[in-house]
Amino acid sequence: MRRFVPMVFLLAACGGGDAAPRADLVLRGATVYTGEGDGAAQAIAVREGRIVWVGAEADAEAWIDAGTEVRDLTGRVIYPGFVDAHAHFGGIGQRELTLNLEGTDTKDAFLTRLEEAVARTPKGEWVTGRGWIETFWDPPVFPTRHDLDRIAPDHPVLLTRADGHASIANSAALRLAGVTGATPAPPGGAINLDVDGEPTGMLIDRAQALVRRHVPETSTAQLERAMELASERSVRLGWTQVHDMHGSWDEVAMMRRLYDQDRIKVRLYKTISGPGEQADSLIALGPQPPEFDDRFELRAIKIVVDGALGSRGAALLDPYSDDPATLGLITTDTVAVKAMLRAALRGGIQVAGHAIGDRANRLLLDLYGDALAAVPTAERAIAEPRWRNEHSQIVQPADLPRFAELGVIASMQPSHAIGDLHFVPSRIGLDRTAGAYAWHSLLELGVPVAGGSDAPVERGEPMIEFYAAVARKDLQGRDGPGWHPEERVTREQALAMFTRYPAFAAFAEDRAGTIAVGKRADFTILDRDIMVIPEPEILQATNVMTVIGGRIVYDATSGSP
Ligand SMILES: [Zn+2]
């Protein structure tokens, strides 16, 4: 499968003969990290969306003629295009479209952002948003409806916590929904009450629906706008591809429409949610050939085996240390999954399974192992199915080698660790942190670790993820017992987590993932060298240009330095 690259290399190398080599785009004057473990390069030539040359500044001139766009990137650093291997694209867009509360590190900042949204919304209309996390606030307590009422007495307000498992509603919203102190909470949900027995406004898990169903439905035009905003945000931050970790055929149709209209610029590796009819129809169709110039690909199913750790929904083998009555939840129909996995192997469809708790991780590995044993290679559409474990979060150390044995890719989100580890030791006990967020152990075992952000659950910024992977400290530089600093990775490993391994996880290592002749011209260009600067400074690194398929889709190089 590597034949393609050397062939194009030969063509490029021969170009110096009678026909002068010419590039559509030349980037020069930069520091180039190719991700191929090589020496220094300063310049890249691109033709028809592919890399045709990478080398020394002095040799760049040969690729330039009157039709070549030349960009001098002196002082900037070029990396292979960063990929977010686990995110929720529509959710990122929704967060942009409504009120984006990510990064509101104080309650005042949170309320100020609400105030701005209220000011631009006509009275009586809903203000909705997502992204706050009270654990950063001082004190770290949930907001109340009274906090919101002071700012929004005349607008119904519903603001969802970053993880999606809780929302705060103001009094106007509770009134519209008819939620009072006497309202029974639905199964799987809670309506938090104050000392007087009145709702605080906090709605947990399934209780959120009591208010959310009164929020006007998002129109198709708004959903399309959300995806457009998600694309704009992604390329601004330097993501060149997003692996979108859930989905329906309706969404696929919408994305195809938006690519057609050039409203989505970032590459998407799309999944369909399973098990069920929607997933079955993808299996029946088989892997879809790359569409829209390789920017959209559909060949994978997403399943969700358990809940999340924050709400004690992650399935554990032994009870929660801070709630001995709880083991968490298996959230999928394992009988249906079993049948689906076998069909997926026969149909050549990749499966990406969400597993957070150690029981869920073991179950997913068992399910994958059973299917791989039941369907021999000769009966598979693709010999190497590259199934993925999304999160691989709390794993029994004994189960870690099974990733390598089964050929399972670990798809992990470093930001989860540096947020969660503040509460994980009390939730599961120090012992069980031994196989938690174990990126380095998995890499040592030879497991490809594809890095992602899980945005909008996390903020979804490449520099936060890269920093978390190498520092394994929170954004303020703190860590603590159970953080396992030995699970930090080197900068080279972190770069691979966001470039080379996601390419492998998308069957694209021959076309993407490093800067090499013949590969896609996808680049993330930063204002500083994250391979050498001090750790805390990584968080200050800024994307200044994003190139996808040789096209500059984001450019801040002409602005202020
Ligand atoms: Zn997710």
Coordinates of C-alpha atoms and ligand atoms in Angstrom, one line a residue:
M1 CA 0.0 0.0 0.0
R2 CA 3.0 2.3 0.2
R3 CA 3.7 2.0 -3.5
F4 CA 1.9 5.3 -4.3
V5 CA 4.3 7.5 -2.5
P6 CA 7.6 6.5 -4.1
M7 CA 6.0 6.6 -7.6
V8 CA 4.9 10.2 -7.2
F9 CA 8.4 11.0 -5.7
L10 CA 10.0 9.7 -8.9
L11 CA 7.7 11.9 -11.1
A12 CA 8.6 14.9 -9.0
A13 CA 12.3 14.2 -9.1
C14 CA 12.2 13.8 -12.8
G15 CA 10.5 17.1 -13.2
G16 CA 13.8 18.9 -13.2
G17 CA 14.5 17.7 -16.8
D18 CA 13.0 19.4 -19.9
A19 CA 9.7 20.5 -18.2
A20 CA 10.6 22.9 -15.4
P21 CA 9.0 21.9 -12.1
R22 CA 6.2 24.3 -11.1
A23 CA 4.1 24.4 -8.0
D24 CA 0.7 25.9 -7.4
L25 CA 1.8 26.9 -3.9
V26 CA 5.2 27.2 -2.3
L27 CA 5.5 27.8 1.5
R28 CA 9.0 28.9 2.4
G29 CA 11.2 30.3 5.1
A30 CA 9.6 28.2 7.8
T31 CA 10.7 25.5 10.1
V32 CA 9.1 22.3 8.8
Y33 CA 8.3 19.2 11.0
T34 CA 7.5 16.5 8.5
G35 CA 6.6 13.9 11.2
E36 CA 8.8 11.5 9.4
G37 CA 11.7 11.7 11.9
D38 CA 14.0 13.5 9.5
G39 CA 16.3 16.5 9.5
A40 CA 15.6 20.1 8.8
A41 CA 13.4 21.4 6.0
Q42 CA 12.2 24.9 5.4
A43 CA 10.0 24.8 2.4
I44 CA 7.2 22.8 0.7
A45 CA 5.9 22.8 -2.8
V46 CA 2.3 21.8 -3.6
R47 CA 0.6 20.9 -6.8
E48 CA -3.0 19.9 -7.3
G49 CA -3.6 19.4 -3.6
R50 CA -0.6 17.2 -3.1
I51 CA 2.9 17.7 -1.8
V52 CA 5.4 17.5 -4.7
W53 CA 8.5 18.6 -2.8
V54 CA 9.8 19.3 0.7
G55 CA 13.3 20.5 1.3
A56 CA 15.8 23.2 1.9
E57 CA 15.0 26.9 1.5
A58 CA 17.8 27.3 -1.1
D59 CA 16.1 24.8 -3.4
A60 CA 12.6 26.3 -3.2
E61 CA 13.2 28.7 -6.1
A62 CA 13.1 25.9 -8.6
W63 CA 9.4 25.3 -7.9
I64 CA 8.3 28.8 -8.5
D65 CA 7.1 30.4 -11.7
A66 CA 4.7 33.2 -12.5
G67 CA 1.6 31.1 -11.7
T68 CA 2.9 30.0 -8.2
E69 CA 1.5 31.5 -5.1
V70 CA 4.5 32.0 -2.7
R71 CA 4.1 32.5 1.0
D72 CA 7.0 33.5 3.1
L73 CA 6.5 32.0 6.5
T74 CA 9.7 33.2 8.2
G75 CA 9.5 32.6 11.9
R76 CA 6.5 30.3 11.6
V77 CA 6.5 26.5 12.0
I78 CA 4.8 24.0 9.7
Y79 CA 3.4 20.7 11.0
P80 CA 1.5 18.0 9.3
G81 CA -2.2 18.9 9.4
F82 CA -3.6 18.4 12.9
V83 CA -6.6 16.0 13.2
D84 CA -9.2 15.8 15.9
A85 CA -9.8 12.1 16.0
H86 CA -12.9 12.3 18.2
A87 CA -15.3 15.2 18.2
H88 CA -19.0 16.0 17.7
F89 CA -19.0 18.3 14.7
G90 CA -22.7 19.3 14.9
G91 CA -22.3 20.0 18.7
I92 CA -19.3 22.2 18.1
G93 CA -21.4 24.2 15.7
Q94 CA -24.4 24.3 18.0
R95 CA -22.2 25.7 20.7
E96 CA -21.0 28.4 18.3
L97 CA -24.5 29.1 17.0
T98 CA -26.0 29.6 20.5
L99 CA -24.0 30.8 23.4
N100 CA -20.6 29.4 23.7
L101 CA -19.6 29.2 27.4
E102 CA -16.3 27.3 27.1
G103 CA -13.4 28.8 29.0
T104 CA -15.6 30.8 31.4
D105 CA -13.2 30.2 34.3
T106 CA -15.1 32.3 36.8
K107 CA -18.7 32.6 37.6
D108 CA -18.5 36.3 36.7
A109 CA -17.1 35.5 33.3
F110 CA -20.0 33.0 32.8
L111 CA -22.6 35.6 33.8
T112 CA -21.0 38.3 31.7
R113 CA -21.2 36.1 28.6
L114 CA -24.8 35.4 29.4
E115 CA -25.5 39.2 29.8
E116 CA -24.1 39.8 26.3
A117 CA -26.3 37.2 24.8
V118 CA -29.4 38.5 26.6
A119 CA -28.6 42.0 25.3
R120 CA -28.8 40.8 21.7
T121 CA -31.9 38.6 22.1
P122 CA -35.4 40.1 21.9
K123 CA -37.4 39.8 25.2
G124 CA -39.3 36.6 25.6
E125 CA -37.0 34.6 23.2
W126 CA -34.9 31.7 24.4
V127 CA -31.3 32.1 25.3
T128 CA -29.6 28.7 25.2
G129 CA -25.9 27.7 25.4
R130 CA -23.3 25.2 26.4
G131 CA -19.9 24.8 27.8
W132 CA -19.6 26.0 31.4
I133 CA -17.8 23.9 34.0
E134 CA -18.2 25.0 37.6
T135 CA -15.2 23.0 38.9
F136 CA -12.9 25.9 37.8
W137 CA -14.9 28.5 39.7
D138 CA -14.3 29.7 43.3
P139 CA -16.2 28.2 45.0
P140 CA -16.8 25.3 42.6
V141 CA -20.5 25.1 43.0
F142 CA -23.4 24.9 40.5
P143 CA -25.0 28.2 39.4
T144 CA -28.6 28.8 40.5
R145 CA -31.7 30.2 38.7
H146 CA -31.3 33.3 40.9
D147 CA -27.9 34.0 39.4
L148 CA -29.5 33.9 35.9
D149 CA -32.7 35.7 36.9
R150 CA -30.7 38.8 37.9
I151 CA -29.5 39.1 34.3
A152 CA -32.4 37.5 32.4
P153 CA -35.7 38.2 34.1
D154 CA -37.5 38.3 30.8
H155 CA -35.9 35.6 28.7
P156 CA -36.2 31.9 29.3
V157 CA -32.6 30.6 29.7
L158 CA -31.2 27.1 29.5
L159 CA -27.4 26.7 29.7
T160 CA -25.9 23.2 29.5
R161 CA -22.8 22.1 31.3
A162 CA -19.9 21.2 29.0
D163 CA -20.4 17.5 29.4
G164 CA -24.0 17.6 28.4
H165 CA -25.1 15.8 31.6
A166 CA -26.6 18.8 33.4
S167 CA -28.2 22.2 32.6
I168 CA -29.1 25.3 34.6
A169 CA -32.5 26.9 33.8
N170 CA -33.7 30.3 35.0
S171 CA -37.1 30.9 36.6
A172 CA -38.7 32.0 33.3
A173 CA -37.7 28.7 31.7
L174 CA -38.9 26.7 34.6
R175 CA -42.2 28.5 34.5
L176 CA -42.7 27.8 30.8
A177 CA -42.0 24.2 31.4
G178 CA -44.2 24.0 34.5
V179 CA -41.3 22.7 36.7
T180 CA -41.9 23.3 40.4
G181 CA -40.7 21.8 43.6
A182 CA -43.5 19.3 43.3
T183 CA -42.6 18.1 39.8
P184 CA -41.4 14.4 40.0
A185 CA -38.0 13.8 38.4
P186 CA -38.1 11.4 35.4
P187 CA -36.2 8.1 35.7
G188 CA -32.5 8.7 35.2
G189 CA -32.8 12.4 36.1
A190 CA -32.9 14.8 39.0
I191 CA -34.4 18.2 39.7
N192 CA -32.1 19.8 42.3
L193 CA -34.1 21.6 45.1
D194 CA -33.0 24.3 47.6
V195 CA -33.6 24.3 51.3
D196 CA -37.1 25.6 50.8
G197 CA -37.9 22.7 48.4
E198 CA -37.9 25.0 45.4
P199 CA -35.9 24.1 42.2
T200 CA -32.4 25.6 42.2
G201 CA -32.6 25.5 38.4
M202 CA -30.1 22.6 38.1
L203 CA -31.5 19.8 36.0
I204 CA -29.5 16.6 35.9
D205 CA -29.3 14.1 33.0
R206 CA -32.8 13.1 31.9
A207 CA -34.5 15.9 33.8
Q208 CA -33.0 18.4 31.3
A209 CA -35.6 17.3 28.8
L210 CA -38.4 18.7 31.0
V211 CA -37.2 22.2 29.9
R212 CA -35.4 21.4 26.7
R213 CA -38.5 20.2 25.0
H214 CA -39.9 23.8 25.2
V215 CA -37.0 25.3 23.4
P216 CA -38.0 25.9 19.7
E217 CA -36.6 23.2 17.4
T218 CA -33.5 24.0 15.4
S219 CA -34.4 24.6 11.8
T220 CA -32.5 23.0 8.9
A221 CA -31.0 26.4 8.0
Q222 CA -29.7 26.7 11.6
L223 CA -28.3 23.2 11.6
E224 CA -26.5 24.0 8.3
R225 CA -25.2 27.3 9.7
A226 CA -24.0 25.4 12.8
M227 CA -22.0 23.0 10.6
E228 CA -20.6 25.9 8.7
L229 CA -19.5 27.6 12.0
A230 CA -18.0 24.3 13.2
S231 CA -15.9 24.2 10.0
E232 CA -14.8 27.8 10.4
R233 CA -13.9 27.3 14.0
S234 CA -12.0 24.1 13.2
V235 CA -9.8 25.6 10.5
R236 CA -9.2 28.7 12.6
L237 CA -7.8 26.6 15.4
G238 CA -5.7 24.5 13.0
W239 CA -7.6 21.3 12.6
T240 CA -7.5 19.9 9.1
Q241 CA -9.7 17.0 9.7
V242 CA -12.3 16.0 12.3
H243 CA -13.5 12.5 13.0
D244 CA -17.2 13.0 13.8
M245 CA -18.2 10.5 16.4
H246 CA -21.9 10.0 15.9
G247 CA -24.4 10.6 13.1
S248 CA -27.3 9.8 11.0
W249 CA -28.0 9.6 7.2
D250 CA -29.8 12.9 7.5
E251 CA -26.6 14.5 8.7
V252 CA -24.6 12.8 6.0
A253 CA -27.0 14.3 3.4
M254 CA -26.6 17.7 5.0
M255 CA -22.9 17.5 5.0
R256 CA -22.8 16.4 1.3
R257 CA -25.0 19.4 0.5
L258 CA -22.7 21.8 2.4
Y259 CA -19.5 20.4 0.7
D260 CA -21.2 20.9 -2.6
Q261 CA -21.8 24.5 -1.7
D262 CA -18.2 24.8 -0.3
R263 CA -19.6 25.7 3.1
I264 CA -17.6 23.0 4.9
K265 CA -13.8 23.5 4.4
V266 CA -12.4 21.0 7.0
R267 CA -12.1 17.3 6.2
L268 CA -14.6 15.0 7.9
Y269 CA -14.3 11.4 8.7
K270 CA -17.9 10.7 9.5
T271 CA -19.5 7.9 11.5
I272 CA -23.1 6.6 11.6
S273 CA -24.5 5.7 15.1
G274 CA -25.3 2.0 15.7
P275 CA -26.5 -0.6 16.3
G276 CA -29.7 -0.2 14.3
E277 CA -31.1 0.3 10.9
Q278 CA -29.0 3.3 10.0
A279 CA -25.8 1.4 10.8
D280 CA -27.1 -1.7 9.0
S281 CA -27.6 0.2 5.8
L282 CA -24.0 1.5 5.9
I283 CA -22.8 -2.1 6.4
A284 CA -25.0 -3.1 3.4
L285 CA -23.4 -0.4 1.3
G286 CA -19.8 -1.0 2.5
P287 CA -17.1 1.6 2.8
Q288 CA -17.9 4.7 0.7
P289 CA -15.2 6.0 -1.6
P290 CA -13.8 9.3 -0.5
E291 CA -16.0 12.2 -1.8
F292 CA -15.5 15.9 -2.5
D293 CA -11.8 15.7 -3.3
D294 CA -11.1 13.4 -0.4
R295 CA -12.6 15.8 2.1
F296 CA -15.5 13.6 3.2
E297 CA -15.3 9.9 4.1
L298 CA -17.9 7.5 5.4
R299 CA -16.9 4.0 6.4
A300 CA -17.4 3.7 10.1
I301 CA -20.0 3.1 12.8
K302 CA -20.0 4.6 16.3
I303 CA -21.4 2.6 19.2
V304 CA -21.7 3.7 22.9
V305 CA -21.0 1.0 25.5
D306 CA -21.4 3.0 28.7
G307 CA -22.0 6.5 30.2
A308 CA -19.5 9.0 31.6
L309 CA -17.5 9.2 34.7
G310 CA -18.7 12.6 35.9
S311 CA -22.2 11.4 36.3
R312 CA -21.2 7.9 37.5
G313 CA -22.6 6.4 34.3
A314 CA -19.2 4.8 33.3
A315 CA -19.4 1.0 33.8
L316 CA -17.0 -0.2 36.4
L317 CA -16.0 -3.8 37.4
D318 CA -16.2 -2.8 41.1
P319 CA -18.4 -0.1 42.6
Y320 CA -17.6 3.6 42.6
S321 CA -15.4 4.4 45.5
D322 CA -17.5 7.5 46.4
D323 CA -20.8 5.6 45.8
P324 CA -20.6 1.9 46.7
A325 CA -24.1 1.2 45.5
T326 CA -23.2 2.2 41.9
L327 CA -21.5 0.2 39.2
G328 CA -22.4 2.5 36.3
L329 CA -24.4 1.6 33.2
I330 CA -23.9 -0.5 30.0
T331 CA -25.9 1.7 27.6
T332 CA -26.1 -0.5 24.5
D333 CA -27.8 -3.7 23.5
T334 CA -24.9 -6.2 23.5
V335 CA -26.9 -8.8 21.6
A336 CA -27.6 -6.4 18.8
V337 CA -23.9 -5.2 18.9
K338 CA -22.7 -8.8 18.5
A339 CA -24.6 -9.4 15.4
M340 CA -23.7 -6.0 14.0
L341 CA -20.0 -6.5 14.6
R342 CA -19.9 -9.7 12.6
A343 CA -21.8 -8.1 9.8
A344 CA -19.4 -5.1 9.9
L345 CA -16.4 -7.4 9.5
R346 CA -18.0 -9.1 6.5
G347 CA -18.9 -5.7 5.0
G348 CA -15.6 -3.9 5.7
I349 CA -17.0 -1.3 8.0
Q350 CA -14.9 0.1 10.8
V351 CA -16.4 0.2 14.3
A352 CA -15.6 2.9 16.9
G353 CA -16.9 2.0 20.4
H354 CA -17.2 4.5 23.2
A355 CA -15.8 2.9 26.4
I356 CA -15.0 4.8 29.6
G357 CA -15.2 2.5 32.6
D358 CA -13.0 -0.6 33.0
R359 CA -16.1 -2.9 32.7
A360 CA -17.0 -1.2 29.5
N361 CA -13.5 -1.4 28.1
R362 CA -13.3 -5.1 28.9
L363 CA -16.7 -5.7 27.4
L364 CA -15.8 -3.9 24.2
L365 CA -12.5 -5.8 23.9
D366 CA -14.5 -9.0 24.5
L367 CA -17.1 -8.1 21.9
Y368 CA -14.4 -7.2 19.3
G369 CA -12.4 -10.4 20.2
D370 CA -15.5 -12.6 19.7
A371 CA -16.3 -11.1 16.4
L372 CA -12.7 -11.3 15.1
A373 CA -12.6 -14.9 16.1
A374 CA -16.0 -15.7 14.6
V375 CA -15.3 -14.1 11.2
P376 CA -12.0 -15.4 9.8
T377 CA -9.9 -13.1 7.6
A378 CA -11.0 -14.9 4.4
E379 CA -14.7 -13.9 5.1
R380 CA -13.8 -10.2 5.8
A381 CA -14.1 -7.5 3.3
I382 CA -10.9 -5.9 4.8
A383 CA -8.4 -8.1 6.5
E384 CA -7.3 -5.5 9.0
P385 CA -10.6 -3.8 10.3
R386 CA -8.8 -1.3 12.5
W387 CA -11.6 -1.1 15.1
R388 CA -11.3 1.6 17.6
N389 CA -11.9 2.1 21.3
E390 CA -13.1 5.6 21.7
H391 CA -11.8 7.0 25.0
S392 CA -10.0 3.8 26.4
Q393 CA -10.3 5.8 29.6
I394 CA -10.2 3.5 32.7
V395 CA -8.7 0.2 31.7
Q396 CA -7.6 -2.6 33.9
P397 CA -3.8 -2.9 33.4
A398 CA -4.2 -6.5 32.4
D399 CA -6.5 -5.5 29.5
L400 CA -4.0 -3.0 28.0
P401 CA -2.0 -5.6 26.0
R402 CA -5.3 -6.9 24.5
F403 CA -5.5 -3.7 22.4
A404 CA -2.3 -4.8 20.6
E405 CA -3.4 -8.4 20.4
L406 CA -6.7 -7.5 18.8
G407 CA -5.3 -4.7 16.6
V408 CA -7.6 -2.2 18.3
I409 CA -6.7 1.5 18.0
A410 CA -7.0 3.6 21.1
S411 CA -8.7 6.9 20.4
M412 CA -8.0 9.1 23.4
Q413 CA -8.6 12.7 24.5
P414 CA -5.8 14.1 26.6
S415 CA -7.9 17.0 27.8
H416 CA -10.2 14.5 29.6
A417 CA -7.4 13.4 31.8
I418 CA -6.3 16.9 32.9
G419 CA -9.9 17.8 33.7
D420 CA -11.1 14.5 35.2
L421 CA -8.1 13.7 37.3
H422 CA -9.1 16.3 39.8
F423 CA -12.0 14.1 40.8
V424 CA -11.2 10.7 39.4
P425 CA -9.0 9.5 42.4
S426 CA -11.9 10.0 44.8
R427 CA -14.4 8.6 42.4
I428 CA -12.6 5.3 41.5
G429 CA -9.8 5.1 44.1
L430 CA -6.1 5.6 43.5
D431 CA -5.5 1.9 42.6
R432 CA -7.7 2.1 39.6
T433 CA -5.9 5.2 38.2
A434 CA -3.1 2.8 37.2
G435 CA -4.7 2.0 33.8
A436 CA -6.4 5.4 33.5
Y437 CA -5.7 7.6 30.5
A438 CA -2.7 5.4 29.9
W439 CA -1.5 6.8 26.6
H440 CA 2.1 6.1 27.1
S441 CA 1.6 2.5 28.2
L442 CA -0.5 1.9 25.1
L443 CA 2.0 3.4 22.8
E444 CA 4.8 1.3 24.4
L445 CA 2.7 -1.7 23.6
G446 CA 2.6 -0.7 20.0
V447 CA -1.0 0.5 20.0
P448 CA -1.7 3.4 17.7
V449 CA -3.1 6.2 19.9
A450 CA -5.2 8.6 17.9
G451 CA -5.7 11.9 19.8
G452 CA -8.8 13.9 19.9
S453 CA -10.7 16.5 22.0
D454 CA -14.3 15.2 22.3
A455 CA -15.5 18.8 21.7
P456 CA -18.0 20.2 22.7
V457 CA -17.5 18.1 25.8
E458 CA -14.1 19.7 26.0
R459 CA -13.1 22.9 24.4
G460 CA -11.6 21.3 21.3
E461 CA -8.4 23.2 20.9
P462 CA -5.3 21.5 19.4
M463 CA -2.9 23.2 21.7
I464 CA -4.8 22.2 24.9
E465 CA -4.7 18.6 23.7
F466 CA -1.0 18.7 22.7
Y467 CA -0.1 20.3 26.1
A468 CA -2.2 17.8 28.0
A469 CA -0.6 14.9 26.3
V470 CA 3.0 16.0 27.0
A471 CA 2.5 17.8 30.4
R472 CA -0.3 15.8 32.0
K473 CA -1.0 18.8 34.2
D474 CA -4.0 21.0 34.2
L475 CA -4.1 24.3 32.4
Q476 CA -2.7 26.0 35.6
G477 CA 0.2 23.5 35.7
R478 CA -1.1 21.5 38.6
D479 CA -1.3 17.8 39.1
G480 CA -1.8 15.5 42.1
P481 CA -2.0 12.0 43.5
G482 CA -3.1 9.5 40.8
W483 CA -2.1 11.7 37.9
H484 CA 0.6 9.2 36.8
P485 CA 3.2 11.5 35.2
E486 CA 4.9 8.5 33.7
E487 CA 2.0 8.4 31.2
R488 CA 3.2 11.7 29.7
V489 CA 4.3 11.3 26.1
T490 CA 7.2 13.0 24.2
R491 CA 6.5 15.9 21.8
E492 CA 7.2 13.5 18.9
Q493 CA 4.6 11.0 20.2
A494 CA 2.1 13.8 20.8
L495 CA 2.6 15.1 17.3
A496 CA 1.9 11.6 16.0
M497 CA -1.2 11.3 18.1
F498 CA -2.7 14.3 16.3
T499 CA -1.3 13.6 12.8
R500 CA 0.0 10.1 11.9
Y501 CA -2.2 7.9 14.1
P502 CA -5.5 9.6 13.2
A503 CA -4.5 9.0 9.5
F504 CA -3.9 5.3 10.3
A505 CA -7.2 5.2 12.2
A506 CA -8.9 6.6 9.0
F507 CA -7.1 4.1 6.7
A508 CA -5.3 7.1 5.2
E509 CA -1.6 6.7 6.2
D510 CA -0.6 6.5 2.6
R511 CA -2.3 9.8 1.8
A512 CA -2.0 11.8 5.0
G513 CA -0.5 12.1 8.4
T514 CA 3.0 13.3 7.6
I515 CA 4.6 15.8 5.2
A516 CA 5.9 13.7 2.4
V517 CA 5.9 13.8 -1.4
G518 CA 2.6 12.4 -2.7
K519 CA 0.6 13.0 0.4
R520 CA -2.3 15.5 0.9
A521 CA -1.0 19.1 1.3
D522 CA -2.6 19.5 4.7
F523 CA -0.7 21.8 7.1
T524 CA -1.1 23.4 10.5
I525 CA 1.1 26.4 10.7
L526 CA 1.8 27.8 14.2
D527 CA 3.5 31.0 15.4
R528 CA 6.0 29.0 17.5
D529 CA 7.8 25.7 17.8
I530 CA 5.8 23.5 20.1
M531 CA 8.5 20.8 19.8
V532 CA 11.0 22.8 21.8
I533 CA 9.3 25.7 23.7
P534 CA 8.7 25.3 27.5
E535 CA 5.6 23.3 28.3
P536 CA 3.4 26.1 29.6
E537 CA 4.1 28.2 26.5
I538 CA 2.5 25.5 24.3
L539 CA -0.9 26.9 25.5
Q540 CA 0.1 30.2 24.0
A541 CA 0.9 28.8 20.6
T542 CA -1.5 30.1 17.9
N543 CA -2.5 28.7 14.6
V544 CA -1.6 31.3 11.9
M545 CA -2.5 29.4 8.8
T546 CA -4.4 26.2 7.9
V547 CA -3.9 24.5 4.5
I548 CA -6.1 21.7 3.4
G549 CA -5.5 20.0 0.1
G550 CA -3.1 22.8 -1.0
R551 CA -5.8 25.4 -0.3
I552 CA -5.2 28.1 2.3
V553 CA -8.5 27.9 4.3
Y554 CA -7.4 30.1 7.2
D555 CA -4.8 32.8 7.1
A556 CA -3.9 35.2 9.9
T557 CA -0.3 35.8 8.7
S558 CA -1.1 39.2 7.3
G559 CA -2.7 40.5 10.5
S560 CA -0.8 41.7 13.5
P561 CA 2.1 39.4 14.5
Ligands
ZN1 ZN -17.6 11.8 22.3

